[in-house]
């Protein structure tokens, strides 16, 4: 069965966001809610849900135009519309009777092949479907999204004992591939996987904080990126989630598991929720509070849990965190686990609680350890799950520490102690909840796993490598900080091209599995060379950069780029020149060089002019009729526009209609490899174009006129004007040309390089680069 249409019942924050994610994936969806008795608009709540999703920040829609895929209605007039849905999911009030009543109505109208789901985070799935037919129960499976559904990768799939395994498989494949989710199969127990273990960790962290005499801000430094966890850490996460949500979930879990776990909240936390009604971001006050100083700048105040007053505690540094800065994750985790003083005592207490509880829940919340690890990684933003972290520390070391604290080992850890095994993941195996090794298969293609076979690393440099992906496809992988583009990255792409030709490979993929595809050029290097007056070296470097980016288009074999996350500046220029692009849906792509006083110098300016010119009718590609294409390229580059998704990147022109958008970032390298293999048979090497129409001085004049008005109005600065003049010269094809001139791609590349170097030699540009490197923000000089 294929899921082609869906229905969401309940248009609150979660239901509307799920509907938006379905629309993002191109799935038509019906969104229904109740009728408000005193409102003449019977579809008011569903319409309100769509509008809320359109206004949400961060944005729920990847492209607001996708909202047209959502058809609104109500449960009284439009229940019959459910008959067309292949998947129906509810996100209504968390009351068992309400859900049972709804399922009775749904069963009466839904088609017999429809998959039925609940998004409940707390009501057991098997209780919801009591009294329903066996056929309905067979097609019912829990689908617990994490909020916001667009951005949090985790989807817990919760079958009941009555669910058909084929339904679980079909739905999981749809959710992973079409919706882009990371699937964890959870058992139908209180809290499922992520909330059961994650909320336990938050509750225990609060308790250990009080015992150690630390502040929420100190705890967030200790339990954030330093430990390989999300930047929101513990208390910022609580504020984002809503303290009332943590309150209710912990109370519910405490009631559901009275003899096993301690979900008791600290008195201070109860005071915040019960008395102060400070619930985090939703009320403006929680463990932190945003305010503005006398200059209007946003300031974060910290809650003093002794006085319940908000204070400016400054940016105090935590010694244990400072000591591990710049170290790899494994080294940081080991050092923090062994830290001395109250910070170390806190961390060991929190980490040991987490290790003990995760081991105890193995076989209870899920039947696979990797599901527990993935739930914490995908739902809470951890780099490593609890079992992976224990592997980093050494499982026997963790066991010894737990026993030293007087803890009774859960059966899993007792089995590990008896076996002497020091890792849960080892040699292509993973331990079962019963402690027995079994074959392990990663949930998706993982590049680091492939590279464990040294023969797959064809060539390696410090910042980049050439990897054999198999089936005749090579990968040029960048692995520097932020994947900034320098000599290693450029030479590795050249190496890869040569290897494809010399060794008879089918083609090349440009991609990686880092945090971002590429944040652009190596600015510190460029600035240092400019300040040292190394202009010949810089000229050669820009020439080489242009040669490498354009080689993706003009090589004798197909090249496919697989961008994701930040794809800025030079990273965008590489993407623009590939034969095909397989982009992650979460793609933040832009030519942002003007922010540092430069213009794109690696073919990006040329490429955008070509794209927008080619979009015009042939009769428009001459003289003044070219102006809209020139203006569009100028505006895109001159405003440093960055896409907020791959769908917007396509609208902006960074992606072509023929390029591929993958909802699941984890699939893009495999998809890119398939695209290379599809392009390779009969591939014909393209040649650079020689007859590109340009407007010459006429375009420069038109742009100058517009710039003058913007400058007079205070919309652009003096130095913006300088940078814009250089950009206009390139997009016009250079000065001295008339409006019927035609130029070559190389001519435009030469103009790019000249403009880039001209700007780089100016004080204003060097000031912008220095300011960006120092503050991370653009300078308006």
XYZ file of C-alpha atoms in Angstrom:
781
model
C 0.000 0.000 0.000
C 1.229 3.500 -0.826
C 0.361 6.519 1.316
C -0.667 9.267 -1.099
C -3.256 11.195 0.930
C -3.477 11.837 4.650
C -5.787 13.298 7.267
C -4.945 14.942 10.578
C -7.595 15.283 13.273
C -6.887 18.064 15.729
C -5.567 21.432 14.529
C -3.734 22.506 17.645
C -0.021 23.303 17.678
C 1.014 19.702 17.113
C -1.709 18.653 14.686
C -1.230 21.692 12.453
C 2.553 21.185 12.467
C 2.137 17.526 11.440
C -0.171 18.635 8.620
C 2.464 21.176 7.556
C 5.160 18.506 7.434
C 2.932 16.317 5.284
C 2.424 19.279 2.959
C 6.193 19.868 2.931
C 6.540 16.328 1.640
C 3.974 16.987 -1.100
C 1.225 14.895 0.517
C -2.321 16.329 0.245
C -3.821 16.408 3.741
C -7.229 17.030 5.266
C -7.106 18.883 8.602
C -10.205 18.583 10.800
C -11.167 19.931 14.214
C -14.299 20.440 16.267
C -16.930 23.115 15.608
C -16.972 26.003 18.068
C -20.642 26.487 19.042
C -20.568 30.304 19.065
C -18.462 30.812 15.950
C -20.231 31.174 12.574
C -17.166 29.784 10.788
C -17.526 26.048 11.341
C -13.958 25.458 10.136
C -12.471 28.164 12.336
C -10.154 25.944 14.389
C -8.714 24.152 11.361
C -8.153 27.468 9.550
C -6.577 28.884 12.684
C -4.250 25.884 12.836
C -3.009 26.480 9.289
C -2.488 30.182 9.977
C -0.598 29.359 13.155
C 1.654 27.010 11.233
C 2.259 29.689 8.586
C 3.306 32.179 11.274
C 5.332 29.702 13.355
C 8.964 30.469 14.120
C 10.934 28.467 13.348
C 8.839 28.034 10.210
C 6.642 24.940 10.037
C 6.363 25.152 6.243
C 9.427 24.765 4.029
C 7.563 26.834 1.456
C 4.401 28.750 2.462
C 2.922 27.870 -0.925
C 2.676 24.257 0.274
C -0.186 25.308 2.572
C -2.537 24.889 -0.409
C -2.121 21.119 0.035
C -4.039 21.355 3.325
C -7.808 21.147 3.022
C -9.582 22.313 6.188
C -12.854 21.071 7.616
C -14.641 20.026 10.790
C -15.599 16.776 12.451
C -19.347 17.326 12.050
C -19.637 18.225 8.373
C -16.513 16.688 6.895
C -15.887 13.375 8.632
C -16.788 11.641 5.369
C -13.670 13.173 3.770
C -11.617 10.660 5.725
C -12.664 7.960 3.274
C -10.034 9.199 0.808
C -7.137 9.145 3.281
C -4.491 6.422 3.198
C -3.263 7.493 6.644
C -5.283 9.108 9.433
C -3.596 10.486 12.560
C -5.163 12.153 15.582
C -3.619 14.904 17.697
C -6.586 15.805 19.908
C -6.894 16.342 23.657
C -5.043 13.810 25.850
C -8.149 12.127 27.264
C -8.768 8.445 26.749
C -12.554 8.738 26.391
C -12.211 11.446 23.729
C -9.828 9.302 21.702
C -12.046 6.224 21.974
C -15.066 8.233 20.831
C -13.094 9.581 17.889
C -11.913 6.137 16.771
C -15.497 4.862 16.753
C -16.418 7.654 14.334
C -13.293 7.170 12.219
C -13.858 3.440 11.822
C -17.330 4.097 10.428
C -16.006 6.176 7.513
C -12.347 5.276 6.897
C -11.513 2.956 4.038
C -10.535 -0.573 4.992
C -6.932 -0.153 3.889
C -6.213 3.089 5.770
C -3.483 3.115 8.415
C -4.738 4.694 11.651
C -2.459 6.412 14.179
C -2.415 8.382 17.399
C 0.167 11.053 18.194
C -0.454 10.674 21.926
C 2.629 11.064 24.094
C 1.122 9.499 27.191
C -2.030 7.426 26.613
C -1.182 3.779 25.833
C -2.094 2.821 22.296
C -3.743 -0.478 23.193
C -6.203 1.274 25.524
C -7.361 3.634 22.780
C -8.554 0.866 20.470
C -10.437 -1.304 22.945
C -13.815 -2.146 21.428
C -12.723 -1.567 17.852
C -12.877 -4.308 15.233
C -9.959 -6.680 14.722
C -9.386 -5.199 11.282
C -9.160 -1.676 12.730
C -6.786 -2.853 15.462
C -4.624 -4.585 12.853
C -4.153 -1.284 10.991
C -3.566 0.848 14.096
C -0.052 1.978 15.067
C 1.092 4.802 17.322
C 3.012 7.643 15.626
C 4.517 9.970 18.223
C 6.113 13.035 16.617
C 8.395 15.371 18.511
C 7.746 19.095 18.388
C 8.440 20.822 16.064
C 7.883 17.932 13.605
C 9.790 19.629 10.789
C 13.013 19.948 12.749
C 13.130 17.113 15.282
C 14.122 13.955 13.467
C 12.549 11.441 15.833
C 9.304 9.592 15.185
C 8.381 6.886 17.660
C 6.365 4.147 15.973
C 4.388 2.213 18.581
C 2.677 -1.014 17.530
C 0.201 -2.747 19.807
C 0.061 -6.537 20.149
C -2.705 -6.460 17.520
C -0.825 -4.375 14.909
C 0.050 -6.192 11.685
C 3.878 -6.189 11.283
C 3.372 -5.388 7.597
C 1.598 -2.159 8.622
C 4.525 -1.221 10.851
C 6.935 -1.824 7.967
C 4.878 0.107 5.399
C 4.291 3.053 7.692
C 7.894 3.188 8.909
C 9.233 3.236 5.347
C 6.819 6.032 4.424
C 7.715 8.089 7.491
C 11.447 7.650 6.976
C 11.609 8.264 3.231
C 8.698 10.611 2.519
C 8.464 12.520 5.795
C 12.203 12.405 6.514
C 11.921 10.970 10.008
C 14.248 8.804 12.078
C 12.218 5.772 13.115
C 12.389 4.234 16.572
C 10.084 1.286 17.222
C 8.868 1.700 20.806
C 6.964 -0.619 23.083
C 3.519 0.468 24.226
C 4.611 1.473 27.735
C 4.348 4.776 29.667
C 6.479 7.491 28.076
C 7.558 5.195 25.228
C 11.341 5.673 24.718
C 12.551 9.269 24.450
C 10.297 10.907 27.042
C 10.644 8.013 29.466
C 14.437 8.284 29.541
C 14.836 11.955 28.595
C 12.429 13.349 31.191
C 13.963 11.060 33.821
C 17.322 12.628 32.983
C 15.956 16.183 33.310
C 14.338 15.409 36.669
C 17.508 13.795 38.021
C 19.670 16.683 36.744
C 17.549 19.111 38.763
C 18.008 17.028 41.887
C 21.783 16.717 41.413
C 22.015 20.466 40.732
C 20.515 21.219 44.151
C 22.820 18.728 45.880
C 25.912 20.138 44.140
C 24.981 23.777 44.748
C 25.105 24.716 41.053
C 22.953 27.155 39.083
C 20.806 26.308 36.046
C 23.225 28.230 33.819
C 26.195 26.229 35.137
C 24.315 22.979 34.601
C 23.486 23.981 31.035
C 27.172 24.538 30.314
C 27.999 21.125 31.747
C 25.197 19.236 29.961
C 25.312 21.013 26.593
C 27.698 20.757 23.617
C 30.677 20.023 25.874
C 29.025 16.687 26.660
C 27.902 16.161 23.068
C 24.346 17.253 23.721
C 22.118 19.992 22.328
C 23.017 23.632 22.953
C 19.717 23.978 24.844
C 21.159 21.471 27.356
C 18.875 20.830 30.365
C 17.099 23.945 31.599
C 16.910 25.749 28.277
C 15.313 22.584 26.894
C 12.808 22.663 29.752
C 11.943 26.299 28.961
C 11.523 25.485 25.270
C 9.388 22.417 25.948
C 7.296 24.169 28.577
C 7.759 23.594 32.295
C 4.112 22.553 32.499
C 4.793 19.774 29.984
C 7.770 18.504 32.021
C 5.602 18.810 35.143
C 2.705 16.780 33.774
C 4.843 14.162 32.022
C 6.973 13.567 35.136
C 3.868 13.354 37.356
C 2.179 10.953 34.928
C 5.286 8.776 34.664
C 5.652 8.806 38.440
C 2.086 7.551 38.813
C 2.499 4.961 36.068
C 5.759 3.592 37.502
C 5.372 4.109 41.275
C 7.589 1.236 42.384
C 10.435 1.590 39.920
C 11.490 5.145 39.193
C 11.935 8.470 40.913
C 10.245 11.170 38.845
C 9.858 13.476 41.862
C 10.360 17.106 40.902
C 12.317 19.456 43.145
C 10.340 21.893 45.336
C 11.730 24.809 43.306
C 10.396 23.344 40.059
C 6.967 22.821 41.598
C 6.978 26.405 42.832
C 7.693 27.657 39.319
C 4.731 25.765 37.854
C 2.188 25.650 40.664
C 2.660 29.067 42.273
C 4.559 31.359 39.943
C 3.008 30.001 36.723
C 6.351 30.613 35.029
C 6.251 27.959 32.334
C 9.226 28.883 30.162
C 9.136 30.483 26.731
C 5.349 30.296 26.442
C 4.946 32.684 29.415
C 8.174 34.637 28.898
C 9.680 33.431 32.169
C 11.123 30.121 33.273
C 14.657 29.248 34.268
C 15.614 32.124 31.977
C 13.919 35.365 31.033
C 14.469 37.559 27.999
C 14.573 41.287 28.533
C 16.056 44.344 26.820
C 18.761 46.647 28.095
C 18.763 50.437 27.841
C 20.033 50.218 24.249
C 17.218 47.884 23.222
C 19.432 44.829 22.936
C 18.026 41.476 24.025
C 19.460 40.256 27.306
C 19.034 36.894 29.015
C 18.473 36.930 32.774
C 18.992 33.853 34.953
C 16.650 32.663 37.687
C 18.074 32.552 41.188
C 16.380 29.493 42.669
C 16.971 30.705 46.233
C 15.289 34.083 45.831
C 13.183 33.472 42.691
C 14.539 36.728 41.315
C 15.971 37.118 37.816
C 19.578 38.234 37.743
C 22.216 39.187 35.202
C 24.781 36.556 36.103
C 27.085 37.440 33.209
C 28.875 34.839 31.141
C 30.494 32.910 33.946
C 32.760 30.108 32.789
C 32.642 26.591 34.197
C 36.140 25.267 34.793
C 35.405 21.681 33.764
C 33.969 22.863 30.437
C 36.812 25.281 29.756
C 39.309 22.465 30.345
C 37.936 20.348 27.480
C 37.375 23.041 24.854
C 38.587 22.085 21.396
C 38.939 18.390 22.228
C 37.163 15.601 20.309
C 33.908 14.328 21.763
C 35.367 11.109 23.201
C 38.096 13.017 25.014
C 35.581 15.559 26.356
C 33.238 12.879 27.652
C 36.041 11.003 29.419
C 37.450 14.171 30.972
C 34.057 15.424 32.175
C 33.119 12.044 33.628
C 36.361 12.096 35.621
C 36.311 15.796 36.570
C 36.970 16.804 40.180
C 35.007 19.037 42.531
C 31.301 19.730 42.593
C 31.131 19.945 38.802
C 32.532 16.424 38.453
C 30.301 15.130 41.242
C 27.276 16.576 39.456
C 28.234 15.113 36.081
C 28.964 11.634 37.405
C 25.688 11.664 39.314
C 23.690 12.692 36.243
C 25.535 10.428 33.826
C 25.398 7.395 36.127
C 21.675 7.926 36.654
C 21.243 8.010 32.883
C 23.382 4.917 32.288
C 21.639 2.918 35.008
C 18.168 3.901 33.852
C 18.807 3.314 30.138
C 20.133 -0.166 30.950
C 17.135 -0.826 33.158
C 14.737 0.239 30.376
C 16.404 -1.987 27.756
C 13.809 -4.557 26.712
C 11.099 -2.526 28.420
C 10.696 0.668 26.357
C 12.198 -0.960 23.251
C 13.597 -4.329 22.296
C 16.790 -2.890 20.768
C 19.508 -0.837 22.430
C 20.063 1.176 19.261
C 16.460 2.406 19.429
C 17.171 3.913 22.843
C 20.356 5.554 21.577
C 18.624 6.898 18.471
C 15.644 8.209 20.444
C 17.903 10.398 22.595
C 19.954 11.518 19.593
C 17.006 12.299 17.338
C 14.563 13.559 19.969
C 16.894 15.488 22.284
C 19.808 16.397 19.999
C 22.503 14.225 21.592
C 25.566 13.258 19.548
C 25.760 9.905 21.356
C 23.064 7.879 23.046
C 23.576 6.415 26.539
C 24.915 3.047 25.326
C 27.260 4.708 22.841
C 28.499 6.977 25.641
C 29.133 3.987 27.901
C 31.148 2.456 25.060
C 33.230 5.648 24.938
C 33.960 5.426 28.660
C 34.281 1.643 28.742
C 31.279 -0.330 29.969
C 33.242 -2.072 32.718
C 34.392 1.331 34.041
C 30.778 2.498 34.230
C 29.730 -0.739 35.960
C 32.473 -0.328 38.558
C 31.363 3.251 39.275
C 27.716 2.221 39.620
C 28.635 -0.534 42.044
C 30.845 1.865 44.017
C 27.742 4.014 44.502
C 25.936 0.979 45.943
C 23.559 0.525 43.012
C 22.054 -2.801 42.056
C 22.973 -3.523 38.466
C 20.098 -3.911 35.977
C 20.096 -7.361 34.287
C 21.745 -5.974 31.125
C 24.716 -4.550 33.018
C 24.952 -7.656 35.198
C 25.216 -9.728 32.019
C 27.891 -7.369 30.650
C 29.860 -7.675 33.870
C 29.670 -11.466 33.766
C 30.814 -11.578 30.135
C 33.596 -9.036 30.628
C 32.536 -7.346 27.385
C 33.510 -3.657 27.406
C 31.265 -2.348 24.615
C 27.656 -2.711 23.506
C 28.577 -2.012 19.856
C 31.542 -4.073 18.709
C 32.725 -5.644 15.464
C 29.449 -5.393 13.553
C 27.496 -6.624 16.559
C 25.340 -5.076 19.256
C 24.239 -6.559 22.550
C 20.574 -7.449 23.030
C 18.693 -6.344 26.179
C 19.470 -9.812 27.505
C 23.193 -9.264 27.063
C 23.729 -11.479 24.008
C 25.618 -10.182 20.945
C 23.655 -10.023 17.700
C 24.328 -8.639 14.221
C 24.006 -4.870 14.015
C 22.921 -2.936 10.961
C 22.931 0.864 10.988
C 19.556 2.516 10.243
C 21.062 4.321 7.244
C 24.329 4.608 5.335
C 27.021 5.938 7.690
C 30.228 7.161 6.107
C 32.375 6.533 9.179
C 31.309 2.877 9.125
C 32.319 2.578 5.475
C 35.715 4.122 6.220
C 36.488 1.472 8.816
C 37.505 -0.526 5.746
C 40.798 1.224 4.939
C 40.602 0.136 1.302
C 37.625 2.475 0.841
C 39.795 5.521 1.579
C 41.361 6.066 -1.842
C 43.203 9.269 -0.925
C 43.321 11.294 2.281
C 44.369 14.797 3.236
C 43.994 16.540 6.585
C 40.807 18.350 5.553
C 39.357 16.133 2.832
C 39.382 12.606 1.420
C 38.423 10.600 -1.640
C 36.188 7.666 -0.684
C 35.084 4.690 -2.769
C 31.298 4.459 -2.338
C 31.166 1.222 -4.291
C 29.557 0.402 -7.636
C 32.058 2.614 -9.452
C 31.291 5.893 -7.676
C 33.796 8.072 -5.803
C 33.031 10.633 -3.103
C 35.015 13.826 -2.500
C 34.446 14.268 1.233
C 35.316 17.451 3.140
C 35.964 17.071 6.864
C 37.456 20.352 8.097
C 35.951 22.713 10.676
C 32.686 24.044 9.204
C 34.048 22.485 5.979
C 35.658 25.808 5.113
C 37.120 25.586 1.630
C 40.885 25.763 1.293
C 43.703 23.971 -0.496
C 42.904 20.508 0.906
C 39.322 20.642 -0.294
C 40.178 21.948 -3.766
C 43.019 19.507 -4.371
C 40.894 16.603 -3.180
C 38.226 17.373 -5.789
C 40.978 17.510 -8.416
C 42.351 14.194 -7.116
C 38.902 12.660 -7.365
C 38.365 13.787 -10.963
C 41.701 12.287 -11.974
C 40.974 9.020 -10.188
C 37.577 8.731 -11.897
C 39.268 8.997 -15.281
C 42.399 6.963 -14.538
C 40.625 4.122 -12.740
C 37.477 3.951 -14.864
C 34.944 5.007 -12.242
C 31.440 6.021 -13.321
C 31.431 9.437 -11.691
C 31.784 11.600 -8.608
C 29.704 12.728 -5.634
C 30.575 15.866 -3.656
C 29.290 15.508 -0.109
C 29.912 14.604 3.508
C 28.136 13.734 6.739
C 29.442 16.569 8.894
C 27.347 19.218 10.587
C 27.135 21.285 7.381
C 27.988 20.870 3.705
C 30.266 23.932 3.686
C 30.185 27.358 5.328
C 32.270 28.811 2.484
C 35.828 29.981 1.891
C 38.658 30.014 4.409
C 38.343 33.689 5.388
C 41.307 33.830 7.812
C 43.616 32.599 5.050
C 42.247 35.045 2.477
C 42.545 37.978 4.881
C 46.076 37.124 5.951
C 47.234 36.872 2.333
C 45.597 40.190 1.449
C 47.189 41.940 4.414
C 50.554 40.458 3.398
C 50.088 41.808 -0.155
C 50.325 38.305 -1.638
C 48.267 39.297 -4.671
C 49.830 36.911 -7.161
C 49.155 34.022 -4.794
C 45.576 35.205 -4.290
C 45.050 35.561 -8.039
C 46.293 32.005 -8.543
C 44.097 30.761 -5.692
C 40.948 32.306 -7.159
C 41.819 30.901 -10.591
C 42.243 27.460 -9.048
C 38.966 27.815 -7.173
C 37.143 28.698 -10.384
C 38.775 25.811 -12.220
C 37.691 23.343 -9.529
C 34.093 24.563 -9.204
C 33.569 24.641 -12.969
C 35.195 21.198 -13.293
C 32.002 19.787 -11.819
C 30.169 20.979 -14.917
C 32.770 20.343 -17.589
C 34.403 17.063 -16.564
C 34.079 14.001 -18.854
C 32.045 12.186 -16.189
C 28.910 13.063 -14.198
C 29.180 14.874 -10.878
C 26.414 15.103 -8.295
C 26.446 17.408 -5.256
C 24.717 16.399 -2.008
C 24.334 19.647 -0.004
C 22.626 20.008 3.367
C 22.554 22.451 6.250
C 24.783 25.479 5.731
C 25.768 25.629 2.059
C 27.177 29.107 1.816
C 29.502 31.055 -0.456
C 31.942 28.630 -2.053
C 29.843 25.695 -0.883
C 26.934 27.094 -2.873
C 29.196 27.657 -5.893
C 30.239 24.001 -5.920
C 26.579 22.993 -5.737
C 25.598 25.329 -8.577
C 28.068 23.721 -10.980
C 27.183 20.052 -10.412
C 25.382 18.114 -13.144
C 22.711 17.229 -10.627
C 21.968 18.077 -7.002
C 20.448 15.829 -4.347
C 19.678 18.346 -1.612
C 18.501 17.772 1.917
C 15.132 19.427 2.507
C 16.803 21.385 5.296
C 19.126 23.369 3.037
C 20.344 26.837 4.008
C 22.006 27.889 0.779
C 23.180 31.298 -0.316
C 25.858 33.418 -1.949
C 26.671 35.521 1.100
C 29.993 37.089 0.125
C 28.697 40.677 0.178
C 28.427 40.324 3.957
C 32.222 40.382 4.085
C 32.613 42.995 1.361
C 33.211 40.582 -1.528
C 31.256 39.077 -4.400
C 31.100 35.378 -5.349
C 34.393 34.631 -7.100
C 34.086 30.929 -7.853
C 31.555 31.134 -10.662
C 28.508 31.862 -8.510
C 27.845 35.302 -10.006
C 28.229 33.923 -13.505
C 25.996 30.943 -12.770
C 23.091 32.952 -11.386
C 23.195 35.301 -14.388
C 23.106 32.308 -16.726
C 20.254 30.646 -14.872
C 18.021 33.678 -14.820
C 18.846 34.563 -18.423
C 18.023 31.015 -19.539
C 14.658 31.201 -17.756
C 13.587 33.929 -20.185
C 12.090 33.275 -23.565
C 14.669 33.363 -26.403
C 13.156 36.608 -27.679
C 13.849 38.225 -24.295
C 17.531 37.373 -24.229
C 18.615 40.529 -25.966
C 19.162 44.145 -25.010
C 16.937 45.802 -22.433
C 14.711 42.713 -22.153
C 17.590 41.052 -20.319
C 17.309 43.541 -17.475
C 14.871 41.508 -15.305
C 17.308 38.556 -15.315
C 20.234 40.827 -14.392
C 18.196 42.519 -11.658
C 17.081 39.187 -10.213
C 20.673 37.954 -9.978
C 21.785 41.293 -8.537
C 19.101 41.261 -5.853
C 19.759 37.638 -4.865
C 23.520 38.117 -4.510
C 23.448 41.728 -3.336
C 21.152 40.945 -0.404
C 23.052 37.754 0.520
C 19.754 35.868 0.468
C 19.919 32.447 2.149
C 17.231 29.835 1.594
C 15.353 28.504 4.611
C 14.766 25.151 2.920
C 15.510 23.287 -0.287
C 12.055 24.228 -1.542
C 12.878 27.905 -1.137
C 16.312 27.303 -2.683
C 14.479 26.044 -5.756
C 12.204 29.101 -5.792
C 15.234 31.376 -5.498
C 17.010 29.660 -8.381
C 19.784 27.953 -6.420
C 18.268 24.565 -7.331
C 16.866 23.630 -10.732
C 13.506 21.995 -11.252
C 15.366 18.833 -12.259
C 17.352 18.665 -9.012
C 16.232 16.278 -6.278
C 15.036 17.214 -2.792
C 15.323 14.458 -0.161
C 13.272 14.862 2.997
C 15.679 12.657 4.935
C 19.185 14.123 5.172
C 20.595 10.684 6.003
C 19.695 9.401 2.540
C 21.301 12.035 0.338
C 24.681 10.342 -0.243
C 23.031 7.101 -1.321
C 20.588 9.026 -3.517
C 23.468 11.007 -5.038
C 25.331 7.793 -5.820
C 22.255 6.467 -7.634
C 22.030 9.680 -9.644
C 25.659 9.325 -10.770
C 24.980 5.784 -11.928
C 21.854 6.939 -13.770
C 23.753 9.734 -15.553
C 26.887 7.756 -16.413
C 25.671 5.651 -19.383
C 26.043 7.765 -22.500
C 27.203 10.834 -20.568
C 28.414 13.578 -22.919
C 30.932 16.088 -21.597
C 29.483 19.631 -21.769
C 31.514 22.537 -23.108
C 31.629 26.111 -21.742
C 29.266 28.537 -23.419
C 30.643 31.245 -25.668
C 27.518 33.256 -26.565
C 26.058 34.577 -23.325
C 24.020 37.752 -23.968
C 24.836 40.706 -21.672
C 23.662 44.309 -21.438
C 26.966 46.027 -20.744
C 26.849 49.702 -19.768
C 23.058 49.804 -20.034
C 22.702 47.338 -17.138
C 25.295 49.178 -15.059
C 23.405 52.414 -15.568
C 20.068 50.904 -14.559
C 21.526 49.321 -11.441
C 23.406 52.486 -10.488
C 20.196 54.467 -10.682
C 18.452 52.059 -8.307
C 21.450 52.001 -5.960
C 21.548 55.769 -5.795
C 17.940 55.868 -4.612
C 18.581 53.181 -2.002
C 21.682 55.002 -0.767
C 19.851 58.312 -0.534
C 17.093 56.602 1.408
C 19.537 55.097 3.893
C 18.810 51.509 2.869
C 22.415 50.781 1.953
C 25.675 52.066 3.387
C 28.548 53.821 1.651
C 30.502 50.601 1.412
C 27.474 48.607 0.270
C 27.536 50.952 -2.701
C 31.182 50.116 -3.427
C 30.538 46.355 -3.334
C 27.360 46.677 -5.386
C 29.180 48.583 -8.135
C 31.595 45.675 -8.579
C 28.748 43.164 -8.624
C 26.933 45.200 -11.264
C 30.010 45.225 -13.502
C 30.182 41.434 -13.527
C 26.458 40.913 -14.100
C 26.503 43.422 -16.965
C 29.326 41.595 -18.727
C 31.762 44.436 -18.040
C 32.038 48.079 -19.001
C 32.407 49.111 -22.615
C 29.949 46.507 -23.939
C 26.756 47.494 -25.680
C 23.369 45.986 -24.966
C 23.655 43.429 -27.777
C 27.049 42.037 -26.764
C 27.740 38.362 -26.175
C 30.498 37.019 -23.964
C 31.932 33.682 -22.880
C 31.723 31.977 -19.494
C 35.445 32.526 -19.095
C 34.959 36.248 -19.654
C 32.480 36.360 -16.780
C 34.810 34.306 -14.581
C 37.636 36.742 -15.301
C 35.387 39.650 -14.331
C 34.464 37.829 -11.102
C 38.088 37.294 -10.199
C 39.002 40.903 -10.960
C 36.112 42.231 -8.846
C 36.919 39.843 -5.986
C 40.566 40.930 -5.849
C 39.701 44.609 -6.255
C 37.373 44.487 -3.265
C 39.750 42.385 -1.196
C 42.360 45.112 -1.557
C 40.066 47.727 -0.023
C 40.118 48.668 3.651
C 36.332 48.435 3.890
C 36.329 44.764 2.870
C 39.168 43.866 5.214
C 37.276 45.559 8.054
C 34.189 43.509 7.214
C 36.139 40.251 7.190
C 37.842 41.060 10.501
C 34.503 41.937 12.090
C 32.874 38.726 10.815
C 35.738 36.593 12.134
C 35.605 38.332 15.501
C 31.845 38.556 16.085
C 30.215 36.221 13.572
C 28.076 39.138 12.400
C 28.302 41.395 9.309
C 29.646 44.933 9.640
C 27.599 47.764 8.138
C 30.383 50.171 7.218
